[in-house]
Coordinates of C-alpha atoms and ligand atoms in Angstrom, one line a residue:
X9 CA 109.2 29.5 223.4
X10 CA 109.1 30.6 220.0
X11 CA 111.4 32.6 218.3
X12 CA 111.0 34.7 215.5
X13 CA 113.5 35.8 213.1
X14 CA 113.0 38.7 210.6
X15 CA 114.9 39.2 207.4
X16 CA 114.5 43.3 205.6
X17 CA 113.1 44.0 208.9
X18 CA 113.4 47.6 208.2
X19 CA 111.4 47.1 204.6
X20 CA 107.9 48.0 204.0
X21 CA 107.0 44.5 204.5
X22 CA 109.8 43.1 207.2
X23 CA 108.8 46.5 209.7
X24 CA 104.7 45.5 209.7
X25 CA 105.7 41.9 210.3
X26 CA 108.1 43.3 213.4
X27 CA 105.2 45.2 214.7
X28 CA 102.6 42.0 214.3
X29 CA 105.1 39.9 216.1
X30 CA 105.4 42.5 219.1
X31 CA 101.5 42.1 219.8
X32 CA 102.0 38.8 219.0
X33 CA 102.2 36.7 223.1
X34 CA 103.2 34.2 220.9
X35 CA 107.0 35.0 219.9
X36 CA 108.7 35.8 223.2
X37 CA 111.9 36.8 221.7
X38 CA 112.5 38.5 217.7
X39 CA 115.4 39.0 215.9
X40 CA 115.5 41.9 213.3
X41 CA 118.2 41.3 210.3
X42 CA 119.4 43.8 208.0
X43 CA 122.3 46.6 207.3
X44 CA 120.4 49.3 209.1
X45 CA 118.8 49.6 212.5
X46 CA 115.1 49.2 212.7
X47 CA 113.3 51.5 214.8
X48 CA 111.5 48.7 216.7
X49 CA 115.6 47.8 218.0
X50 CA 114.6 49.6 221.6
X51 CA 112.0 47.2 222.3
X52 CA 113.0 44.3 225.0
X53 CA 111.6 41.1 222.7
X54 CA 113.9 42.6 220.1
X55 CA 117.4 42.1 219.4
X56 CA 118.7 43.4 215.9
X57 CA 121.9 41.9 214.5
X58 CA 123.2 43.4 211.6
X59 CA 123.3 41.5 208.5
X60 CA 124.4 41.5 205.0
X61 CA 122.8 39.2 202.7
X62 CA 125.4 39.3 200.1
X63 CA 128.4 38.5 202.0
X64 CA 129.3 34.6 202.3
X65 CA 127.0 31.9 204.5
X66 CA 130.1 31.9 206.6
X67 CA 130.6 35.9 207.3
X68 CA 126.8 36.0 207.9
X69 CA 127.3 32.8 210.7
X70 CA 129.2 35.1 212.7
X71 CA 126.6 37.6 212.4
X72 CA 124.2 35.3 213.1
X73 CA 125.6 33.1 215.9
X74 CA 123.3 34.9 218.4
X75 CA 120.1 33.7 217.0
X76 CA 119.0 30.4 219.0
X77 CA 115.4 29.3 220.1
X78 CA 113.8 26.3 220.8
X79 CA 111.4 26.7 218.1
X80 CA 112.2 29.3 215.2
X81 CA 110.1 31.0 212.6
X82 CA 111.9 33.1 210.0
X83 CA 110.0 35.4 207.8
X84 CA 112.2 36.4 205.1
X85 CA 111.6 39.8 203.4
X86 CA 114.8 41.1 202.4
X87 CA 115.1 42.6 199.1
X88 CA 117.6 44.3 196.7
X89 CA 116.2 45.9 193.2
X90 CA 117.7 45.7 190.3
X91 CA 116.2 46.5 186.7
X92 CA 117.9 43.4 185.0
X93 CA 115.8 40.4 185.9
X94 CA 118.6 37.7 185.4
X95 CA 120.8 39.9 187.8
X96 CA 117.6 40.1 190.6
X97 CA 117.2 36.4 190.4
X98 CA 121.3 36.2 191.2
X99 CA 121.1 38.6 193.5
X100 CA 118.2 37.7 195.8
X101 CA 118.6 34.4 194.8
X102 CA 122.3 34.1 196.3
X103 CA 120.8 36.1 199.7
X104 CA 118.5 33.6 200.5
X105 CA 120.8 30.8 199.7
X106 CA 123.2 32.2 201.5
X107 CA 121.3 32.9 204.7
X108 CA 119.6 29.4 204.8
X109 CA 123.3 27.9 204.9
X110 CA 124.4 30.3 207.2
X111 CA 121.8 28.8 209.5
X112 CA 123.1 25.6 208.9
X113 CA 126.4 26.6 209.8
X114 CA 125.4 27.8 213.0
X115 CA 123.2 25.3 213.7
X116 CA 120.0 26.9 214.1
X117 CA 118.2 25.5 211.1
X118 CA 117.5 22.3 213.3
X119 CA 115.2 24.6 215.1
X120 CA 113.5 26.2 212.1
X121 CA 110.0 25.0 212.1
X122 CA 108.8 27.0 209.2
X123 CA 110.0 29.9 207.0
X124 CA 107.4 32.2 205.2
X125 CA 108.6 34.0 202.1
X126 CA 107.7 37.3 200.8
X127 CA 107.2 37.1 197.2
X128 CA 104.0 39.2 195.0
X129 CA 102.5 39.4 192.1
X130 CA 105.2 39.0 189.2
X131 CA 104.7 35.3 190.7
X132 CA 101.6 36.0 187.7
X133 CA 103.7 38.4 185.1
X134 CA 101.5 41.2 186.3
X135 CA 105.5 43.2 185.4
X136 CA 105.0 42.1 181.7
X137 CA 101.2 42.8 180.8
X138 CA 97.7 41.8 181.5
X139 CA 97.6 38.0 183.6
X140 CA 94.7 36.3 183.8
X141 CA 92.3 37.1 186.2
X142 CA 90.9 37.2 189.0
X143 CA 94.4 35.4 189.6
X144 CA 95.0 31.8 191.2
X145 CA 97.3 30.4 193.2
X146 CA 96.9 27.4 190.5
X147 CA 97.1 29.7 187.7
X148 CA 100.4 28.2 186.5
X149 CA 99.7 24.8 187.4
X150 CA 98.9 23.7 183.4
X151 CA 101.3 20.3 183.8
X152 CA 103.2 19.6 186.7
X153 CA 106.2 21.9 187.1
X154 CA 105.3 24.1 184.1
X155 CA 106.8 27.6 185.0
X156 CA 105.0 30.4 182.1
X157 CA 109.0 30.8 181.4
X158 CA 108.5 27.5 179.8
X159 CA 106.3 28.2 177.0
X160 CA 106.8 31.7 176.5
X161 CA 110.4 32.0 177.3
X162 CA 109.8 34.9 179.4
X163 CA 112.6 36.6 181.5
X164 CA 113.9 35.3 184.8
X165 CA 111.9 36.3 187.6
X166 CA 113.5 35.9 191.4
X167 CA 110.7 34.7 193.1
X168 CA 110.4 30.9 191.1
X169 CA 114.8 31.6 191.8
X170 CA 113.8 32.3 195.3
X171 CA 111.0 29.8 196.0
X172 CA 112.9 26.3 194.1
X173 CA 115.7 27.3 196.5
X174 CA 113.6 27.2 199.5
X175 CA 111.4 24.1 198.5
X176 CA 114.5 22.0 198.3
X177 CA 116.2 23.8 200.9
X178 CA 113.2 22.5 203.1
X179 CA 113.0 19.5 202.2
X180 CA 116.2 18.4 203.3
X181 CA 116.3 20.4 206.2
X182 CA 112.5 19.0 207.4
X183 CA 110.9 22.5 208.1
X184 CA 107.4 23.9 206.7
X185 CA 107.4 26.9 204.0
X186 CA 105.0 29.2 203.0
X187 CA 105.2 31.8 200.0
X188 CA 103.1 34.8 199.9
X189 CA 102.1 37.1 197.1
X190 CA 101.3 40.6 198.0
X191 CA 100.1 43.2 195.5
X192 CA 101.1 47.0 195.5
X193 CA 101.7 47.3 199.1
X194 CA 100.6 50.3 200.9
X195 CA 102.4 51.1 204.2
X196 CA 105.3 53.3 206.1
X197 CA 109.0 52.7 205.2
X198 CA 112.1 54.9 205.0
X199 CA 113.5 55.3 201.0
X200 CA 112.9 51.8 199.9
X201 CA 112.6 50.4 196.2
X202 CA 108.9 50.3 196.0
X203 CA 106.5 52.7 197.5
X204 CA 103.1 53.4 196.4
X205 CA 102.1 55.7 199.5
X206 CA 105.1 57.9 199.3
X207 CA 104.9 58.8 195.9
X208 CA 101.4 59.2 195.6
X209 CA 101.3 61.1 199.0
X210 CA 104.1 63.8 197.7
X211 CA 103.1 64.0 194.0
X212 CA 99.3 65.4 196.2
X213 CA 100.7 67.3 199.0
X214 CA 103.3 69.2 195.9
X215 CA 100.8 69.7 193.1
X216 CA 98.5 71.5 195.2
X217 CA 101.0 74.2 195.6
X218 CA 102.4 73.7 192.1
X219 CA 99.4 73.3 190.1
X220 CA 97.4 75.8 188.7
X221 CA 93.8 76.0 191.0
X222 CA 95.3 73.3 193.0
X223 CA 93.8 70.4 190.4
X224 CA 95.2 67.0 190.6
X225 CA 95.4 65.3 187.5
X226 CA 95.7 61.4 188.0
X227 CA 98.9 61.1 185.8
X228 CA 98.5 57.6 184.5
X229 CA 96.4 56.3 181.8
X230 CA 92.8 56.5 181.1
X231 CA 92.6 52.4 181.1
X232 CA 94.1 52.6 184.1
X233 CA 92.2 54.9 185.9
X234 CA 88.9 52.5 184.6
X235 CA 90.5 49.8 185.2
X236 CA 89.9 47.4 188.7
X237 CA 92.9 46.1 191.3
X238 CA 93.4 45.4 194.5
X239 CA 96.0 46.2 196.9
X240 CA 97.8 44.4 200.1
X241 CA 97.9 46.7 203.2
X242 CA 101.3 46.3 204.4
X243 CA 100.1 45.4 208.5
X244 CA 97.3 43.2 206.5
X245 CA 100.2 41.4 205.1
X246 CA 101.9 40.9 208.3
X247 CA 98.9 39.6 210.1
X248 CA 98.4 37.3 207.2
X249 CA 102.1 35.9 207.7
X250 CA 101.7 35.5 211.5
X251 CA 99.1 33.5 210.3
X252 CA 100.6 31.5 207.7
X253 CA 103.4 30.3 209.9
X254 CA 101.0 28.8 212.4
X255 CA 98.2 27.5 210.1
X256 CA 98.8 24.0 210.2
X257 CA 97.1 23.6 206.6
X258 CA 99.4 26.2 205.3
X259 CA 102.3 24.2 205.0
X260 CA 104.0 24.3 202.1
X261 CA 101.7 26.3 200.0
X262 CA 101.5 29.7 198.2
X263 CA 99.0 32.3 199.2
X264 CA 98.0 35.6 197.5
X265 CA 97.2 38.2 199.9
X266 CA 95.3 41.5 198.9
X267 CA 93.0 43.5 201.2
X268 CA 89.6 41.0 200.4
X269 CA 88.0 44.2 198.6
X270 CA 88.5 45.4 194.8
X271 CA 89.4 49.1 193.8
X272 CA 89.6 51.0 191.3
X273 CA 91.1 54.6 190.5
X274 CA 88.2 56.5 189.1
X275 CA 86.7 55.4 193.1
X276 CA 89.8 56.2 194.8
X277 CA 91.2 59.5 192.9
X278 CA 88.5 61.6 194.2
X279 CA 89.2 61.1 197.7
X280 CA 92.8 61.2 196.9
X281 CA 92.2 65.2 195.8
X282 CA 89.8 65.6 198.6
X283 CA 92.3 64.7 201.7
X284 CA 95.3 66.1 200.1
X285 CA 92.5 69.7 200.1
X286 CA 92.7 69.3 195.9
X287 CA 91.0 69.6 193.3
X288 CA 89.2 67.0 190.7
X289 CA 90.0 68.4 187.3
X290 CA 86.9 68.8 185.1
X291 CA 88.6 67.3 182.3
X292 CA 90.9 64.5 183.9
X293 CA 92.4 62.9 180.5
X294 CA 92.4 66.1 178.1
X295 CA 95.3 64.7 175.9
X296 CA 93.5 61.5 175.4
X297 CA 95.0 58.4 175.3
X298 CA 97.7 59.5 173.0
X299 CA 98.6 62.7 175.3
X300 CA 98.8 64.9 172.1
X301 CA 97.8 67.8 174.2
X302 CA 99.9 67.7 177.7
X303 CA 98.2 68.7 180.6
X304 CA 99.3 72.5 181.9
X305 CA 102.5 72.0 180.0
X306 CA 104.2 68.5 181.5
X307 CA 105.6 66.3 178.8
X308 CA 103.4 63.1 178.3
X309 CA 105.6 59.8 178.3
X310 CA 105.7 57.8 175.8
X311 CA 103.7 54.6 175.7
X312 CA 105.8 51.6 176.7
X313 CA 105.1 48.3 175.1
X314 CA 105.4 45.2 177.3
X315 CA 106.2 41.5 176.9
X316 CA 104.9 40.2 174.1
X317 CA 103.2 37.5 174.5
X318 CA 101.5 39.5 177.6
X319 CA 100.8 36.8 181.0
X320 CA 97.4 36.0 179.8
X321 CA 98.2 34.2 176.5
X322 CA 99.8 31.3 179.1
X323 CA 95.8 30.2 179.8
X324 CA 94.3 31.8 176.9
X325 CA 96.3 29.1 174.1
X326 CA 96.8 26.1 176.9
X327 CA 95.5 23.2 175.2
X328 CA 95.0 21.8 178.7
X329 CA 91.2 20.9 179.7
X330 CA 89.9 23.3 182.5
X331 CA 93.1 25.8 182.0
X332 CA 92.6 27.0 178.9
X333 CA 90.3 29.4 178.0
X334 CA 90.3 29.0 174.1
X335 CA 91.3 33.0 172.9
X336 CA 94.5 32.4 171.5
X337 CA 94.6 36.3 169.6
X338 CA 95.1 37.6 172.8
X339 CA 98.4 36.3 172.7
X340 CA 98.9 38.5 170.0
X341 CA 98.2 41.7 171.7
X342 CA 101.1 43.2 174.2
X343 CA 99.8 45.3 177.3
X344 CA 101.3 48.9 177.6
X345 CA 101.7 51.6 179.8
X346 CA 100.7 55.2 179.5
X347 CA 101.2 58.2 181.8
X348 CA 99.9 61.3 180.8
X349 CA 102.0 63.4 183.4
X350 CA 105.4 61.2 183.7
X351 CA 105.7 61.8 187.1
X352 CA 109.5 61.2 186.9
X353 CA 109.9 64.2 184.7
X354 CA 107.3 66.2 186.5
X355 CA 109.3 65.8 190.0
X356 CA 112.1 67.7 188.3
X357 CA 110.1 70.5 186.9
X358 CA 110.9 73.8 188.4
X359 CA 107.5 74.9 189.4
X360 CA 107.3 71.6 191.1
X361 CA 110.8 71.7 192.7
X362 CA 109.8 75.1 193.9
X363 CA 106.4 74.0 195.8
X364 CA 108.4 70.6 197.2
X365 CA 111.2 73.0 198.2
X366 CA 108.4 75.6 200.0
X367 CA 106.7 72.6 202.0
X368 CA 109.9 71.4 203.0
X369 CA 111.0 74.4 204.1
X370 CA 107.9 75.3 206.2
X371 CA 107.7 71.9 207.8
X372 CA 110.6 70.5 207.3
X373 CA 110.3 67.8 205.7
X374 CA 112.8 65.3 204.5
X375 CA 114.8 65.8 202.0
X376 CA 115.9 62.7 201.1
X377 CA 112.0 61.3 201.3
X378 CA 111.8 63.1 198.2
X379 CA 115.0 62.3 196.0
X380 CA 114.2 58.5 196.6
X381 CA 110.4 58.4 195.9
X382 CA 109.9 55.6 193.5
X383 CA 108.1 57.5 190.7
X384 CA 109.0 54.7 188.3
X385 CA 107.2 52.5 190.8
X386 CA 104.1 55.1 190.8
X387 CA 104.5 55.3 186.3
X388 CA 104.0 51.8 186.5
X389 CA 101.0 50.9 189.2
X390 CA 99.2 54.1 187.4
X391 CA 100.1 53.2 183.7
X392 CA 99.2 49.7 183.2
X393 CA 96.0 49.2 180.6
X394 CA 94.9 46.1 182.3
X395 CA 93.3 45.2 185.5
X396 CA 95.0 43.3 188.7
X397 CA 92.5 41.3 190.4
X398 CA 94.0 38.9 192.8
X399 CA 91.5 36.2 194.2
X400 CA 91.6 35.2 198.3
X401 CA 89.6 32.1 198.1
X402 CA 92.5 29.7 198.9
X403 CA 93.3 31.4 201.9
X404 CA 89.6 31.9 202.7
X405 CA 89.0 28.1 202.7
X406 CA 91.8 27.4 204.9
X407 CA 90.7 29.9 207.9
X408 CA 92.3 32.9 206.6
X409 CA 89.2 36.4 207.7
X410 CA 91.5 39.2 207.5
X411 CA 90.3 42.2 205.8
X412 CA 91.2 45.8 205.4
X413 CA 89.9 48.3 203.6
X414 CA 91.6 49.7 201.0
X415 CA 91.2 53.7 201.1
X416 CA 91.6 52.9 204.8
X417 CA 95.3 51.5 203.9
X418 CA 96.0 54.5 202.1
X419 CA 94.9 56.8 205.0
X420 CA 96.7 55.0 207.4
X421 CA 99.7 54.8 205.4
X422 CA 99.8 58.7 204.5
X423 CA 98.9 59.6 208.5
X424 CA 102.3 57.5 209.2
X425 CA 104.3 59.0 206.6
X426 CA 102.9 62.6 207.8
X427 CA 103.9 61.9 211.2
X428 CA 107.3 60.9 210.2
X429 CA 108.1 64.2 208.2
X430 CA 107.8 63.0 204.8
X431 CA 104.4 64.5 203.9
X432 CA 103.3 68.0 205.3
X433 CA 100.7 67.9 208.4
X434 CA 97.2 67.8 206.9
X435 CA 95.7 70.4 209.0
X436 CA 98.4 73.3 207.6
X437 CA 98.5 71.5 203.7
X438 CA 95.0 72.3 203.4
X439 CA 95.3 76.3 204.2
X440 CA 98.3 76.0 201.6
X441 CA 97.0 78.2 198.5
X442 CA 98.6 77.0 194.4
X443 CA 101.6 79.3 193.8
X444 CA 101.1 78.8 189.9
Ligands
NAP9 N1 106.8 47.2 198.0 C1 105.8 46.7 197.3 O1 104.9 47.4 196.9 C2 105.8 45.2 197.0 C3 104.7 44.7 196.3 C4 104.6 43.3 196.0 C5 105.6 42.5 196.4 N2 106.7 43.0 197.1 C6 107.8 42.1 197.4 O2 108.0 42.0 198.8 C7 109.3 41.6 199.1 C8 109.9 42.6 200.1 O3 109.9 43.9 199.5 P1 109.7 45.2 200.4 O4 109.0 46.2 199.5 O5 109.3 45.0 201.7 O6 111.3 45.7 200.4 P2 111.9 47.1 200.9 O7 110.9 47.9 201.6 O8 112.6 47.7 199.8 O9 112.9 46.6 202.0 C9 114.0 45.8 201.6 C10 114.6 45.3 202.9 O10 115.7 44.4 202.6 C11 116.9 44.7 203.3 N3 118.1 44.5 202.6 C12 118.3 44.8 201.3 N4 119.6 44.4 201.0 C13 120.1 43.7 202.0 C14 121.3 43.1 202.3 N5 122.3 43.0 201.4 N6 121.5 42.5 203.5 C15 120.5 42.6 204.4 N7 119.3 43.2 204.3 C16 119.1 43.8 203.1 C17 116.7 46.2 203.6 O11 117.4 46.7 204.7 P3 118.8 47.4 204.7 O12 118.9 48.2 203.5 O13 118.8 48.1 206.0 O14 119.8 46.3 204.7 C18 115.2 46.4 203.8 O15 114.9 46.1 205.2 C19 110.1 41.7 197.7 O16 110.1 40.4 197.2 C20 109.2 42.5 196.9 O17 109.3 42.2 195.5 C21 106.8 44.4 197.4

């Protein structure tokens, strides 16, 4: 019988995995870990315990004291923000440690089998500017051990705090690991630190009413909007875990995991104005790069300078044969980001408050949905000047067929968040007229 433990089971990752598990014959019994109550906790394979990851190994032992199984596999996906990377790395750092010797206390780590970490894509820098790409799982692999910290004393990242806590962790303890690196995911969860669909979804559904003719300027930058990515469907990601923690060749490896197609804004913002019943402006970038002439009024952001030396300058000067690619001025050259309509500013506009505040109203929607949409989140994924293009071949090689379809994610994911009473019901928004 095989157990499976969920950590930030009630995070945009940690729910998909708890709904993959449930269709999954495979785990007879889950356990769902975290400080509020998922909503899977009525289901009969499911027992939730509550759990804080930042009290002591031995307060979470008592907490956990109920988790037993012949065979365990823990997916860990908890996660706590915080804009000061050194503090992150403590921060989620200490909650993994913590948890993993809480196990130990209680005994069940003799039954761990494997644990499969949720990481993503600042694994590459994509946080501090343009990585090389498409990216590999080898990318960083210039001489054993090298971390990109090493050369370009970049800032502390959690996920190499994360991942040499779990390597050691697991080799003394005998179990398998697997990391994963997921790009912007797209999926359902309630108020969490990082939500692509949400914001996107609102910033639609609310500048049709508040936007003059209904027209939905993409608010990021022109690069951007030209620009190619891809994206990681949240249940995509959970399938791809499932997975992991069974492949035997995936033992002890790291795995990007993106949807297996590549996107790109200028594709993806049309249909983006066509479900949400808006228009495609005839100019979409009037201002420019530079913004010099805001669009109907909203304040363009500044441009924000990245890390210099941006991600890419790691391969581009390695003197390492078969790494480096020999274009050592691009070293010189920090990424930025640009929004033309700083969607931060723009949620607290009046005209905007007063359409959010009308849709609310009508269908009542959640309030809260709104005060905790990551727009910084959305600023960032729609400002970048570079591309994100995340290879699949490792996993591809090793078995790994999933695939999804990105606009299909997005779909999915706004249908969900519709049907939860965070965006309006389709049907209604589109007989909505602009109030501007
Ligand atoms: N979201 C994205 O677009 C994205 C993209 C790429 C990579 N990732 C990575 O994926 C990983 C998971 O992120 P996510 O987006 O799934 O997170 P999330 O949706 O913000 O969820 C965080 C989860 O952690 C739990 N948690 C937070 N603090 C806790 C504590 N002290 N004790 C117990 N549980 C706690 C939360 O539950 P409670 O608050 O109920 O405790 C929640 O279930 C992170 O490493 C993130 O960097 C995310």
């Amino acid at each position: 019988m095989t157990t499976a433990v969920v950590t930030g089971a009630t995070g945009l990752t940690g729910s998909a995995i708890v709904d993959a598990l449930l269709k999954d014959n495979h785990y007879k019994q889950i356990y769902t870990l975290s400080r509020s109550q998922p909503s899977t906790a009525q289901n009969s394979k499911v027992t939730h315990a509550h759990l804080d990851l930042q009290s002591s190994a031995s307060d979470m032992s008592k907490d956990l004291s109920s988790v037993q199984g012949d065979e365990i596999i823990v997916f860990f996906c908890a996660y706590l923000a915080n804009p000061d990377e050194a503090e992150a790395a403590k921060i989620n750092g200490g909650m993994l440690k913590n948890f993993l010797e809480a196990l130990e206390l209680t005994g069940s780590i003799k039954s761990v089998k494997r644990i499969v970490l949720t990481c993503g894509l600042k694994q590459y820098g994509v946080h501090l500017g343009m990585p090389k790409q498409p990216m590999h799982e080898d990318d960083f692999n210039v001489s054993p051990g090298l971390r990109p910290g090493d050369k370009f004393s970049w800032p502390e990242n959690f996920y190499y705090t994360q991942q040499d806590i779990l390597t050691s962790h697991a080799v003394k303890n005998g179990y398998s690991y697997v990391t994963t690196f997921p790009q912007d995911v797209l999926g359902f969860a309630r108020h969490n630190f990082m939500n692509e669909c949400t914001a996107l979804g609102l910033y639609a559904s609310v500048g049709k009413l508040a936007h003059p003719n209904s027209e939905l300027p993409f608010p990021g930058s022109k690069e951007c909007y030209l620009a190619f990515n891809t994206w990681t469907s949240a249940k995509l990601h959970a399938k791809f875990c499932l997975w992991a923690a069974r492949a035997p060749n995936a033992a002890d490896q790291m795995f990007n995991v993106v949807n297996g197609d590549t996107e790109s804004w200028m594709n993806l913002w049309p249909r983006v104005c066509a479900r949400f019943g808006c228009k495609v402006p005839n100019s979409m970038f009037p201002g420019g790069s530079d913004g010099e002439r805001p669009w109907w009024g909203f304040s363009a952001s500044s441009r924000t300078e990245l890390h210099s030396p941006p991600p890419v300058a790691v391969q581009a000067t390695s003197d390492v044969p078969g790494i480096g690619f020999g274009m050592p001025e691009l070293a010189e050259k920090p990424s930025s980001l640009y929004s033309q309509i700083d969607t931060e500013k723009w949620a607290k506009d009046e005209r905007v408050i007063k359409a959010w505040e009308t849709l609310r109203d009508k269908y009542r929607l959640e309030q809260k949905a709104w005060e905790k949409a990551t727009w910084g989140f959305l600023t960032f994924v729609l400002g970048r000047d570079y591309s994100n293009v995340v290879s699949m071949s490792k996993a591809r090689k090793m078995g790994w067929n999933g695939y999804e379809d990105t606009w299909d994610a997005f779909e999915d994911a706004f249908r969900e968040l519709e049907a939860e009473g965070i965006l309006p019901p389709l049907n209604k928004l589109k007989e909505e007229k602009s109030l501007a």
